[in-house]
Each structure stands twice: as C-alpha cells, then as structure tokens.
XYZ file of C-alpha atoms in Angstrom:
653
model
C 103.128 114.797 32.965
C 102.853 117.263 29.829
C 101.562 114.515 27.735
C 98.850 113.926 30.704
C 97.897 117.616 31.029
C 97.613 117.754 27.173
C 95.160 114.579 27.162
C 91.507 115.964 25.999
C 89.789 113.638 28.532
C 91.047 115.127 31.401
C 89.733 118.742 31.364
C 88.982 118.884 35.455
C 92.573 117.290 36.224
C 94.095 119.783 34.169
C 92.160 122.646 35.703
C 93.313 121.466 39.041
C 97.077 121.635 38.012
C 96.484 125.039 36.647
C 95.004 126.310 39.986
C 97.874 124.381 42.080
C 100.627 125.720 39.914
C 99.208 129.088 40.024
C 99.270 129.335 43.409
C 102.460 127.811 43.602
C 103.716 130.615 41.291
C 102.452 133.144 43.666
C 103.610 131.406 46.811
C 106.846 131.642 45.392
C 106.815 135.760 44.336
C 105.349 136.176 47.851
C 108.369 134.519 49.247
C 111.142 135.874 47.423
C 110.287 139.031 47.019
C 110.720 140.960 50.076
C 107.889 143.726 50.925
C 105.499 142.754 47.792
C 102.922 143.063 50.476
C 104.162 145.897 52.217
C 102.015 148.722 51.091
C 98.904 148.160 53.222
C 101.394 147.970 56.516
C 102.902 150.937 55.901
C 99.990 153.771 55.388
C 97.887 155.934 57.273
C 97.656 155.015 61.257
C 98.231 150.872 60.830
C 101.124 149.827 63.320
C 101.038 146.076 62.169
C 99.000 143.884 60.203
C 98.453 140.258 61.249
C 97.473 138.018 58.318
C 95.381 134.699 60.015
C 96.102 132.453 56.804
C 98.245 132.535 54.364
C 95.674 133.091 51.761
C 94.603 136.193 53.240
C 97.395 138.125 52.109
C 95.922 137.860 48.474
C 92.912 139.334 49.628
C 94.489 141.967 52.076
C 92.077 140.765 54.805
C 94.593 141.070 57.680
C 93.837 142.140 60.969
C 94.913 145.573 61.978
C 96.729 147.439 64.931
C 96.354 150.657 64.704
C 98.827 153.251 66.050
C 96.230 155.192 67.769
C 95.143 152.255 70.034
C 98.910 151.478 70.894
C 99.473 154.939 71.707
C 96.031 155.057 73.894
C 96.704 151.852 75.889
C 100.546 153.069 76.196
C 99.709 156.401 77.652
C 97.274 154.071 79.938
C 99.590 151.930 81.223
C 102.413 154.854 81.506
C 100.057 156.666 84.298
C 98.809 153.057 85.851
C 102.422 152.673 86.412
C 103.279 156.050 87.543
C 106.343 155.912 84.925
C 107.966 159.072 83.690
C 107.233 160.409 80.239
C 110.533 159.300 78.637
C 109.604 155.747 79.392
C 106.912 155.867 76.825
C 108.679 155.005 73.596
C 109.420 151.980 75.370
C 105.879 151.063 76.502
C 104.957 151.997 72.918
C 107.050 149.038 71.858
C 105.621 146.876 74.393
C 102.134 147.434 74.005
C 102.491 147.165 70.143
C 104.188 143.498 70.810
C 101.622 142.932 73.219
C 98.577 143.627 70.849
C 99.991 142.255 67.750
C 100.504 139.040 69.916
C 96.636 139.430 70.783
C 95.976 139.218 67.267
C 97.971 135.977 66.821
C 95.776 134.609 69.770
C 92.696 135.120 68.276
C 93.363 134.235 65.128
C 94.421 130.799 66.462
C 90.764 130.433 68.631
C 89.010 131.121 65.551
C 90.744 128.255 63.854
C 90.168 126.174 66.608
C 86.415 127.145 66.772
C 86.814 128.567 70.702
C 85.648 132.310 69.990
C 83.387 134.425 72.194
C 79.826 135.374 71.016
C 77.956 138.428 72.017
C 75.996 136.413 74.375
C 78.899 135.152 76.338
C 79.705 139.069 76.540
C 75.836 139.681 78.129
C 76.517 136.797 80.301
C 79.795 138.322 81.782
C 78.284 141.844 81.956
C 75.564 140.446 84.000
C 77.618 137.849 86.440
C 80.959 138.609 85.956
C 83.266 141.516 88.176
C 80.927 144.555 86.834
C 77.431 142.411 87.460
C 76.637 144.146 90.709
C 77.492 147.881 89.302
C 75.627 147.593 85.665
C 72.868 144.777 87.027
C 72.120 146.046 90.717
C 68.872 143.702 92.433
C 69.278 142.242 88.441
C 68.094 145.396 86.985
C 70.046 147.208 84.178
C 71.384 150.674 84.914
C 70.221 151.840 81.982
C 72.149 152.465 78.536
C 73.020 156.218 79.149
C 74.537 155.085 82.665
C 76.115 152.375 80.719
C 78.103 154.462 78.704
C 79.296 156.766 81.263
C 80.381 153.877 83.117
C 82.563 152.495 80.584
C 83.775 156.188 79.239
C 84.815 157.125 82.784
C 86.507 153.850 83.499
C 88.423 152.592 80.543
C 88.054 155.779 77.818
C 86.100 153.407 75.506
C 83.002 153.633 73.701
C 80.574 150.711 74.541
C 80.955 148.534 71.341
C 84.890 148.726 71.731
C 84.623 147.667 75.541
C 82.482 144.490 74.295
C 84.810 144.248 71.702
C 87.770 144.245 73.644
C 85.598 141.875 76.608
C 84.780 139.287 73.687
C 88.654 139.014 72.857
C 89.303 138.695 76.407
C 87.000 135.888 77.239
C 88.415 134.393 73.529
C 91.729 134.142 75.106
C 90.924 132.688 78.294
C 88.828 129.928 76.132
C 92.000 129.484 74.499
C 94.162 128.960 77.066
C 91.590 126.395 78.774
C 91.395 124.613 75.315
C 95.277 124.432 74.923
C 95.851 123.593 78.819
C 92.652 121.196 79.468
C 95.090 118.184 79.351
C 97.627 119.371 81.598
C 97.676 117.004 85.056
C 100.070 116.291 87.705
C 100.371 113.357 89.900
C 100.915 112.939 93.815
C 104.425 112.259 93.296
C 105.096 115.614 91.376
C 103.145 117.421 93.922
C 104.991 116.386 97.090
C 108.097 116.922 95.181
C 107.310 120.569 94.128
C 106.041 121.153 98.017
C 109.346 119.834 99.173
C 111.737 122.001 97.038
C 109.339 125.538 97.628
C 109.776 124.456 101.478
C 113.078 123.352 101.867
C 115.013 126.043 104.554
C 118.796 126.464 104.152
C 121.216 128.278 106.461
C 124.662 128.838 104.869
C 128.147 130.501 105.188
C 128.995 132.352 101.908
C 132.229 133.867 101.031
C 131.827 137.555 98.771
C 134.241 138.693 96.072
C 133.283 142.327 95.353
C 133.761 143.446 91.901
C 133.940 146.808 93.410
C 137.062 145.638 95.326
C 138.641 143.786 92.337
C 138.361 146.947 90.178
C 140.764 148.663 92.650
C 143.213 145.464 91.421
C 143.183 146.567 88.083
C 145.876 149.226 87.250
C 146.724 149.340 83.457
C 149.659 151.362 82.598
C 149.555 154.308 80.061
C 150.854 152.099 76.955
C 147.981 149.464 78.311
C 145.641 152.065 77.812
C 147.169 153.326 74.678
C 147.103 149.813 73.348
C 143.363 149.408 73.964
C 142.403 152.801 73.034
C 144.013 151.921 69.300
C 142.719 148.365 69.278
C 139.277 149.735 70.089
C 139.386 152.577 67.685
C 135.931 151.939 65.942
C 134.544 151.864 69.206
C 135.436 155.661 70.078
C 135.269 156.942 66.472
C 132.490 158.724 67.235
C 132.497 158.803 71.278
C 132.667 162.570 71.581
C 129.466 163.404 70.352
C 128.007 166.465 67.599
C 127.742 169.850 69.277
C 126.552 172.717 67.589
C 126.701 176.495 68.401
C 123.885 178.874 68.336
C 123.103 182.409 67.773
C 119.585 183.349 69.856
C 117.683 185.994 71.311
C 114.633 185.593 73.655
C 111.624 187.251 75.020
C 109.036 186.182 77.413
C 105.117 187.322 77.819
C 105.483 190.444 79.541
C 107.770 191.858 76.376
C 105.124 191.599 74.039
C 103.860 194.519 72.461
C 100.585 195.533 73.354
C 100.600 193.980 76.981
C 98.470 191.296 78.715
C 95.471 190.530 76.243
C 91.869 191.053 77.585
C 88.906 188.595 77.778
C 85.600 189.971 77.355
C 82.160 188.518 78.242
C 81.169 187.349 75.169
C 84.374 185.294 74.771
C 83.577 183.432 78.279
C 79.820 183.066 77.102
C 80.896 181.542 73.758
C 83.792 179.376 75.668
C 81.224 177.968 77.931
C 78.566 177.158 75.056
C 81.110 175.452 73.443
C 82.292 173.069 76.156
C 79.195 172.240 77.764
C 79.819 168.521 78.245
C 82.765 169.640 80.902
C 80.363 171.285 83.112
C 77.869 168.383 83.234
C 77.852 167.303 87.125
C 76.730 163.867 87.615
C 74.687 162.576 90.567
C 77.022 162.361 93.723
C 76.658 161.938 97.444
C 78.410 163.030 100.432
C 78.758 160.801 103.358
C 80.807 159.917 106.511
C 81.277 156.372 107.794
C 82.810 153.995 110.752
C 84.383 151.021 109.531
C 84.374 147.926 111.724
C 86.897 145.814 109.836
C 86.341 141.943 109.207
C 88.937 140.355 108.105
C 91.801 142.233 109.124
C 90.236 144.045 112.086
C 90.482 143.784 115.693
C 87.095 141.795 115.938
C 87.952 137.764 115.814
C 84.715 136.699 114.094
C 82.159 137.928 111.515
C 79.636 137.826 114.720
C 81.686 139.881 117.052
C 82.232 142.640 114.049
C 78.485 143.097 113.882
C 77.863 143.267 117.242
C 80.278 146.098 117.638
C 78.928 147.626 114.438
C 75.304 147.540 116.191
C 76.570 148.897 119.567
C 77.708 152.058 117.614
C 74.831 152.342 115.949
C 72.726 152.527 118.880
C 75.169 154.826 120.548
C 74.501 157.540 117.294
C 70.709 156.491 117.717
C 70.519 157.766 121.010
C 72.442 160.965 120.485
C 76.212 160.244 120.454
C 78.261 162.598 118.208
C 79.096 160.812 114.928
C 82.365 162.409 114.378
C 83.733 161.540 118.056
C 82.976 158.085 117.872
C 84.504 157.540 114.106
C 87.776 159.146 115.428
C 87.630 156.910 118.344
C 86.024 153.346 117.025
C 86.463 153.502 113.102
C 89.123 151.323 111.727
C 89.578 153.053 108.465
C 92.246 155.726 109.678
C 91.893 157.935 107.201
C 88.506 159.173 107.329
C 88.309 158.129 110.886
C 90.742 161.169 111.954
C 88.381 163.449 109.980
C 85.286 162.340 111.843
C 84.471 159.648 109.356
C 83.993 162.289 106.640
C 84.420 161.091 102.593
C 83.476 163.746 101.099
C 81.537 163.728 97.394
C 81.366 160.436 95.516
C 80.074 159.757 92.288
C 77.847 156.716 91.166
C 80.413 153.457 90.948
C 83.289 154.899 92.615
C 82.612 153.195 96.071
C 82.199 149.042 96.553
C 78.730 148.073 95.225
C 76.829 147.956 98.745
C 78.243 151.335 100.038
C 77.167 153.027 96.414
C 73.888 151.602 96.510
C 73.203 152.704 100.265
C 74.410 156.298 100.164
C 72.326 156.736 97.083
C 69.185 155.409 98.491
C 69.473 155.898 102.010
C 67.279 159.053 103.543
C 69.720 162.232 104.089
C 70.568 162.247 107.576
C 69.661 158.350 108.116
C 72.569 155.898 109.681
C 72.132 152.414 108.559
C 74.946 149.760 108.670
C 76.238 147.910 105.497
C 78.440 145.011 105.051
C 80.922 144.916 102.487
C 84.296 142.937 101.350
C 85.936 145.400 104.288
C 83.434 144.855 106.830
C 80.775 146.895 108.487
C 80.170 150.276 107.887
C 77.765 152.791 109.567
C 77.063 155.059 106.809
C 75.059 158.639 107.276
C 74.385 160.177 104.153
C 74.495 163.875 104.589
C 74.001 165.620 101.118
C 73.029 164.353 97.735
C 73.295 166.237 94.705
C 71.334 165.835 91.483
C 72.852 165.735 87.925
C 73.201 169.384 86.824
C 75.078 171.432 84.282
C 77.282 173.940 86.309
C 76.052 177.516 86.157
C 78.429 180.063 84.187
C 79.105 181.961 87.032
C 80.603 179.001 88.723
C 82.891 178.281 86.124
C 83.742 181.903 84.680
C 87.169 182.518 86.784
C 88.359 178.686 85.472
C 86.985 179.772 81.911
C 88.843 183.168 82.282
C 92.157 181.506 83.233
C 91.884 179.166 80.080
C 91.531 181.804 77.752
C 94.233 183.878 79.097
C 96.469 180.921 78.795
C 95.296 180.814 75.245
C 95.679 183.834 74.203
C 98.900 184.584 75.804
C 100.313 181.363 74.168
C 99.031 182.380 70.668
C 100.196 186.140 71.056
C 103.533 184.726 72.212
C 103.447 182.196 68.911
C 102.508 185.184 66.608
C 105.375 187.112 68.034
C 107.716 184.546 67.407
C 106.856 183.569 63.978
C 106.992 187.753 62.921
C 110.276 188.616 64.726
C 111.833 185.244 62.729
C 110.361 186.424 59.513
C 111.942 189.717 60.221
C 114.937 188.005 61.213
C 115.140 186.209 57.583
C 115.230 189.409 55.855
C 117.050 191.664 58.287
C 119.729 189.041 60.308
C 119.361 188.131 63.921
C 121.803 191.134 65.332
C 119.527 194.046 63.287
C 116.403 192.362 64.642
C 117.178 191.679 68.245
C 118.283 195.297 68.602
C 115.366 196.888 66.599
C 113.084 195.023 69.354
C 115.565 195.766 72.269
C 116.381 192.340 73.007
C 120.160 190.711 73.804
C 121.416 188.639 70.954
C 123.933 185.593 72.697
C 125.978 183.528 71.111
C 126.422 179.892 72.536
C 129.301 177.817 73.111
C 129.262 174.599 71.650
C 126.348 172.305 73.026
C 125.465 168.983 72.474
C 121.954 167.494 71.673
C 121.604 166.478 75.584
C 123.106 169.609 76.650
C 121.277 172.699 78.220
C 121.789 176.531 77.030
C 122.558 178.444 79.992
C 120.661 181.802 79.561
C 117.503 180.050 78.720
C 114.864 178.681 81.443
C 114.356 175.703 79.195
C 116.222 175.180 76.201
C 115.691 171.556 75.536
C 113.121 172.279 72.230
C 115.457 174.959 70.749
C 118.479 172.288 71.017
C 116.048 169.468 69.375
C 114.980 171.966 66.518
C 118.880 173.297 66.171
C 119.691 169.572 65.769
C 117.402 169.114 62.616
C 118.559 172.417 61.209
C 121.304 173.355 58.806
C 124.018 175.698 59.633
C 123.349 179.122 58.319
C 119.463 177.909 57.371
C 116.985 180.939 57.999
C 115.919 181.521 61.973
C 113.679 179.261 63.752
C 111.829 179.578 66.735
C 110.822 177.482 69.735
C 109.563 177.457 73.423
C 111.737 177.978 76.164
C 109.480 177.880 79.133
C 108.953 181.664 79.645
C 108.192 182.338 75.786
C 110.183 181.771 73.232
C 113.605 182.292 71.687
C 114.671 182.950 67.897
C 117.940 181.118 66.947
C 120.304 179.919 63.886
C 122.602 177.420 64.284
C 126.038 179.283 63.522
C 128.410 176.060 63.886
C 128.777 172.454 63.695
C 131.552 170.241 65.278
C 130.471 166.517 63.916
C 131.152 163.396 66.185
C 134.667 162.316 66.412
C 137.293 160.361 68.628
C 138.418 161.810 71.960
C 142.113 162.824 72.187
C 144.050 160.130 74.314
C 145.217 162.310 77.111
C 141.911 164.299 77.445
C 139.645 160.717 78.006
C 142.639 158.809 79.754
C 139.850 158.195 82.739
C 137.256 157.501 80.653
C 139.506 154.901 78.701
C 141.081 153.753 82.069
C 137.129 153.093 83.088
C 136.288 150.902 79.797
C 139.374 149.068 80.207
C 138.785 147.956 83.715
C 134.862 147.066 82.785
C 136.150 144.925 80.059
C 138.237 142.775 82.012
C 136.538 142.680 85.620
C 133.561 140.318 84.610
C 136.470 137.719 83.553
C 138.796 138.348 86.736
C 135.734 138.248 88.903
C 134.787 134.649 87.546
C 138.150 133.366 87.376
C 138.894 134.412 91.119
C 135.520 132.972 92.097
C 136.120 129.441 90.443
C 140.007 129.524 92.108
C 138.083 130.239 95.481
C 135.219 127.524 94.752
C 138.278 124.881 94.012
C 140.310 125.307 96.888
C 137.409 125.641 99.359
C 136.062 122.224 97.898
C 139.730 120.786 98.098
C 140.559 121.918 101.769
C 136.976 121.629 103.063
C 137.386 124.998 104.840
C 135.470 127.714 103.449
C 136.833 130.342 105.532
C 140.298 129.505 105.140
C 139.725 129.399 101.127
C 138.070 132.820 102.152
C 140.970 134.653 103.670
C 143.733 133.619 101.273
C 141.447 135.101 98.363
C 140.672 138.443 100.262
C 136.865 137.378 100.376
C 134.515 138.237 103.088
C 132.863 135.672 105.010
C 129.057 136.046 105.825
C 126.358 133.988 107.366
C 122.782 133.758 106.061
C 119.540 133.378 108.017
C 117.599 130.451 107.496
C 116.053 130.932 104.328
C 113.477 129.368 101.695
C 113.599 129.452 97.901
C 112.119 133.093 97.921
C 114.664 134.326 100.583
C 116.525 137.379 100.065
C 120.341 137.723 101.269
C 122.605 140.418 101.048
C 125.108 140.684 98.542
C 123.899 137.357 96.797
C 119.736 137.990 95.853
C 116.972 135.891 95.942
C 118.544 132.391 96.481
C 116.014 130.444 94.537
C 116.869 132.659 91.530
C 120.779 133.197 92.106
C 121.901 129.417 93.244
C 118.793 126.950 93.174
C 121.089 124.040 93.259
C 122.049 125.111 96.498
C 118.879 123.468 98.252
C 120.345 120.127 96.539
C 123.615 120.489 98.677
C 123.862 118.238 102.218
C 125.403 119.813 105.020
C 128.631 120.682 105.059
C 128.590 120.791 101.228
C 130.352 123.175 99.289
C 129.224 125.259 96.036
C 130.595 125.694 92.704
C 131.140 129.586 91.744
C 127.847 131.611 92.076
C 127.454 135.183 89.821
C 125.316 137.023 92.302
C 124.591 140.741 92.640
C 127.875 142.244 91.213
C 129.887 139.946 93.456
C 131.247 136.100 93.095
C 130.159 133.667 96.113
C 130.911 130.284 96.956
C 128.608 128.990 100.056
C 128.585 126.257 102.409
C 125.499 124.797 103.730
C 125.350 125.031 107.564
C 121.849 123.402 107.880
C 119.023 122.084 106.098
C 115.255 121.884 107.131
C 113.050 119.880 104.959
C 108.775 119.607 105.151
C 107.729 116.544 107.104
C 105.750 113.446 105.188
C 102.588 115.035 107.353
C 103.196 118.572 106.087
C 103.311 117.591 102.776
C 100.121 115.568 102.804
C 98.193 118.335 104.769
C 99.656 120.856 102.145
C 98.619 118.416 99.037
C 95.635 119.965 97.738
C 96.823 123.622 97.954
C 100.071 122.704 96.195
C 98.290 120.693 93.822
C 96.130 123.714 92.419
C 99.350 125.977 92.700
C 101.223 123.459 90.578
C 98.810 122.764 88.224
C 98.320 126.580 87.566
C 101.966 127.106 87.022
C 102.189 124.333 84.645
C 99.657 125.462 82.834
C 100.907 128.787 82.583
C 104.082 127.184 81.443
C 102.336 124.990 78.419
C 100.252 128.126 77.588
C 103.397 129.883 77.231
C 105.076 127.578 74.965
C 101.931 127.641 72.847
C 102.363 131.430 72.502
C 105.873 131.431 71.657
C 105.412 128.281 68.912
C 102.316 130.374 67.565
C 104.257 133.895 67.149
C 107.298 131.777 65.645
C 104.983 130.473 63.126
C 103.526 133.123 62.145
C 107.035 134.786 61.620
C 108.592 132.213 59.821
C 105.489 132.316 57.479
C 105.834 135.954 57.202
C 101.954 136.940 58.589
C 102.947 139.695 60.344
C 103.998 143.123 58.674
C 105.101 145.946 60.968
C 104.742 149.445 59.230
C 107.973 150.397 57.839
C 107.943 153.706 59.460
C 107.786 152.183 62.798
C 110.059 149.951 62.251
C 112.642 152.298 61.186
C 111.945 154.685 64.150
C 114.609 154.973 66.834
C 111.753 155.952 69.120
C 110.294 152.306 69.051
C 113.708 150.167 68.656
C 111.546 147.818 66.360
C-alpha cells in the first residue's frame, strides 16, 4: 500500500486516499473524544442541536431547538390541559423531546425528498381547516386580519406559523410515504373484528394488597435488621433543616405611606400602551338553535321546517327572548333569551361569523352550520377603535398603584437588608419598630408560621450559607429580611423515632412478592379442583362477578379487561385463568359466558373495520420507524443536548 501511494503515476488516487484517511481520522476524534462538538449546544438559548448528517457536525449546520420555543409550547400545553404550575418542568422535558423528534423526522423527510414547499402551504391555507376563515367566499381577508388571526390563535408571527405549518405537512407526508405499503387482508380484518367484539362474563377472585398488608407483622428485631441492611437508603432520610432569624413588614409599614398617581403618569402610561386598548370589530347577537343532528328533529328537513316556523313567529311580532327560552336547543344561551354577547371576528363557526358581521342590525335570518339551524338576530356592532383614556383610567390607576407599591416595598426591603448588614438584624428591626423572630428548624418543603407565604424566604435560605449577609424575599404581604443562623445537614433517622416509617417500607418491599405468591397459589388450586369459589374461600379471597364486557370494558378491582388480562378472551366457557396482576389486587378469573360476533355481523362491518385496522397498523409501522430513526441518531451522536439542560434537576434529562 505504501509503495502504491508513493508511485508518481497515481497522484489522483493518492489524493483520494488522503481525503479518506483524513475523514477517518476526524471521525475517530469525534467518536473517541466526548464533547468535542459540545460548545455549540451549550450556549445561548439552545435547548438542543440536531445534526441531519454525520458531516454536518464539521460545518456546524445543525438544526436548533431553542429553549424559548420549548418554554412557549410547554406553557401553552400547560394552560390547554389545565395543569398546575408545578407540572411545568415535566412539560418542558416532554415538549423538548417532542421538538427534537420533530427535527429528526424533518431531516429524514429531506433525505427522502418528501418536504413540503410554499405552494403546499398556500394550498392548505386556501382549502384546509382555516380556509373558510381566511378565504371567505374565495376572497382573502387581508394581510392585517391574517396577522391578527394568527397572533390571537397561535401567539406566533405569520412567518413562524407558516414555517410550523410547512413542517407539519412535511411530517404528514413522511408518515404517508413510510406507511404507503401497509396492507391488511380480509382474514386479518375478520379476526380483528372478532377479537374486538367478543364479550365475556366471568367470576373473579380478588386478593387485596391492603388486606395482605395487615398480615405483614414484623418484630422489632426484623425491623432493626431491615434498617441496618438498608443503611444507605436511610443515610439521608431526614432532610436538611435550617434555622432563620427574620423581621418582616407589609405595605402599610413603608415610610411615606401609599404612593399617589398623577394625571401625567396616567397619560404617559396610556400613550405607551396604545396597542392594549385597540378594540377589534365585534358584534352582539342572539340566536335560537335547532340542532341537527343531536336534537329533537329526526331529519334535516324537519329541523329546517321548525326553524322556518319560529322565524315566521318572530317576523309576526313574537318575542325573540321568550321563543329562545322555549324553543332553543342551545340551553346555555336559551336560558338567557338567546343572548350571546359581543363576539370578535373568527371566534364563531364560519357561517355564524359571516352572518353577524353582514346582516343589518335588527334583522333576523336563518343560517345553517355544523350544529344545525340558527335563527340569528344582530343587535349591535362596534367598529374597530381605540378605547378613550377616560374608559381605561381606573384600570391604569390600579396598575400604576400596584407597580409603585411593589417598587416601594422592594426599595424598602433592599434598604433594610443593607442596614442590617452593617448594624445586625436585631438593631435594624428595633430601629424600625419591627419584630425579630427566630424560627425553629425548617425543611426546604416546610413553612414559616409567622409569614403569610414563606416559600420564597425558605427557597433563598437554602441557597445561602450560615452567617452570610442578610437577604430579603417576598412574603405574600410584603417582604422579610433574614439570615440563616443554623444548618442541620441531612442524616439518618433514629430507629426508635422512625419505626412506623420503617415498618411501612418493610411491608412495601415484601407486599408485591407476597401478593404474587398468594395469587399463584390461588390459581393453581382453582385449576386443580375446577372450583374457583372453593379455592377463593380457602385463600381468604373475595368472589365477584363481572357484567358481560368487551375488550374496553371496565371491571371493579380489575380495570380494563383488554389491558389487564387480554388472554381471558381466548379461554373457553368454564376456563380458569392464571394469576392476574390488576389494580393493587391479585385476581383469578373463571369464564361464565362468552359471546362472539356472527359471520354476518363481521361481514357487515368489514369495511369499517378495515379502515380502523389499517390506520392502527400504519400507526404501528410509523411508530417503529420513528423509534428506529431516534435510535440511529442517538448512536451516531447526532443529537446534542445543552449540557446545562442535561444537568438541570428541573428538566430530568
């Protein structure tokens, strides 16, 4: 090989080999030196970097997932799912993983040539789910209204919205491309329908984990041995605690009293926040709804006839509100005489929205939507306008007052903390007629009895050193100025003081094994004798009987049958199951009745089942593709997580 490379007649081949060897060396460096390309993934707003190809790591052309976007989406999902604020770190982790996965799929779509383009986005906006809103009667609503709609609905710029839309279309195309070859035959469909529609009724013997727990009665020597064996587990079982000295004040104790708001300040704030006082065009209306489907009318024609009859009564002088209370199938507005209040453009279904912004004030017309027939009367419309200063002055006064109070409180707290750093907490508290309090030891999850909300004080205290300069934190009704005066590090509990918790841990460890063994013994005895009731009585289990249930049926002390024990559907009548692990119970079941769909019923539902089963198989195939793609990117080290994110306890990464 060396001689070959040294040959004067092989300059081109030599150059090729140099490139190959050079690439190999660089690849070895990347593989063998962890973190060599970590810098770009650990700075700024980057949550993660995804490299589409191995060589893109050389050119630093990775796709960025930003922390800002992860936080935005996580907050939106938190609000949409109505989850508490403390769930945010977990939502951030989940969203981060989703956005990384999205980048991987987009990279694969690019390789396979199935990316969407601008024309695809335009076509979707015209004919997709937003088509009627953005192009009513085929006419674009205009750039300004388009921007307003995207901002209000998605909190995005139009450029970002269209980018995300393009990516969504691309991933859907990728899914279609990957699953295009998936097929199902009639035999599979028939078997699937049969399995989904078998119904069974069964007796089941229940061994309760709570009942078994009562049978676990360790002696003191057993617990002491367990405590000693698990010394590492209990080494820090008692969390760190801290003692504090503090004094606190509220807004009423700030020197100078409550701040005043001048007319000039109100005017300045109003001028600087004009965008907040822009009122879009809106219309106030009322309606009477005759539902179809879902209402009393059996046919569309019957619903339309009833709506026509009500309209004639109104046109003849009948009271709209009285008819709404009597006839409307929208029970919410019907009870209010049909009143819907003011609505902005785009907040109602398209047909209703078009009507209330085009009908004459006072006119009553019938409009059909996906909900049925609406008898609509427009009562008032307001053009887009800016609220006058007089309208919003009270709200501005409240806002400015809160801002000034908050600033005054913070300034006073800072001044007291500075004074306490020179004179000590005790002298500073006395000089300002505030009470100095010494707390007992408090944990990071504890409370301070003398404060309305001591969580911020405790949080700061657990990041401070004992004897460090005084700090301040909000208390819900002002601020506290405090110092850490004592620290008790985490430690093992005294056995005598923690015997109850140790006994619980002891039982928790042994309970699963005991439940498993008891359920196995019960199943073996029941199968040997063929008598589940007798075996259950000997084992101290409770016998219950299910209803006739299918795959999705829920059974008390058991759960969803298809998830917990799918094999039950394969047993014959009289068959006895093996041990089943259910919801904190051990279960053994005996089939009493079994009903399978007939051949005619299967044939009748063949097409519907084919669509459902095909969708299911496509999802399974695409899920495997996604999982394989993710594993491949991970093995090739093409996913770089921000080191700070990875180390953050909040992210769990």
